[in-house]
């Protein structure tokens, strides 16, 4: 059986439908809860990423540049994702998870000039895989896609999907 690590940052931010699809496709899931209610610092230990066939890292109310304010777990997650990528482990980043993966691979994340909260148009280069918008958005950051990656979809604010 294939194994997947699901990194869940806040208790109310599960992989939900993505996790359901993974189970449907025969993955055995391990969920790592990073933060608990009310905690601003976590000493969570990230497992060896080479123990999994896939890593799914989900959203968070934090941004990757919050590491100085809220604790070292962000840097440790980025390091773990960098190791997983170097070992050719498949990684799927959603929201904060995409930010962390972006930084792990040499991209950047910063506060966007305008937050996207609500329904926003998204243009897709691969509509057979990523439908054009409108998409529901809830973020105030923008990524610069890592140099070796390909942007797949965007809004007026910035990249929305990349690989």
Phi, psi and omega in degrees: 000141177281148183243145179227136172262126175252116178266112181252120186278299176259152180301333181262021180234057183284168177288343172044249184297325177297318178296318178302318180292323178297315177298317178304324181267016170088017178274141170269121187262138168241125180255130176252115177271118185275310183241147174257168178304130175080352181272143177246359180216134180233136175262023182305140176263125177278134181287169177296117183294341180284354177278358186232152175276336184211142173238129175244119179245126192262190183283170178206159174282352180263167173247158182297335180279005177277003188302325180290332184272325189244351175131169188281355183299329180294312179298321179293323176294317178300316178299318179296318179294322177299317178295318179297316180297318180298333179266009181063029173283134178293138181226135175235115181254128179246123175059246178305321180300323176291324175298311182298317178295320178304309180295320179302329184260009174102004176274185180230162176224134177213168177297132179286156178294335177214138178287148173251103178229111185126202182266123182230143178292138177232132176261130182246135173277345182228068186298341177288344179243327181230110181293143173295155185284181026280145175243147173286126182240149173206075180203160179231020180241162177224143179256154165254116186300136178305149186305323182273359183265165178242125175288133182249334182206153184208159169242183178294337180281322182166190181301141178244335178208144179204162176219000000 
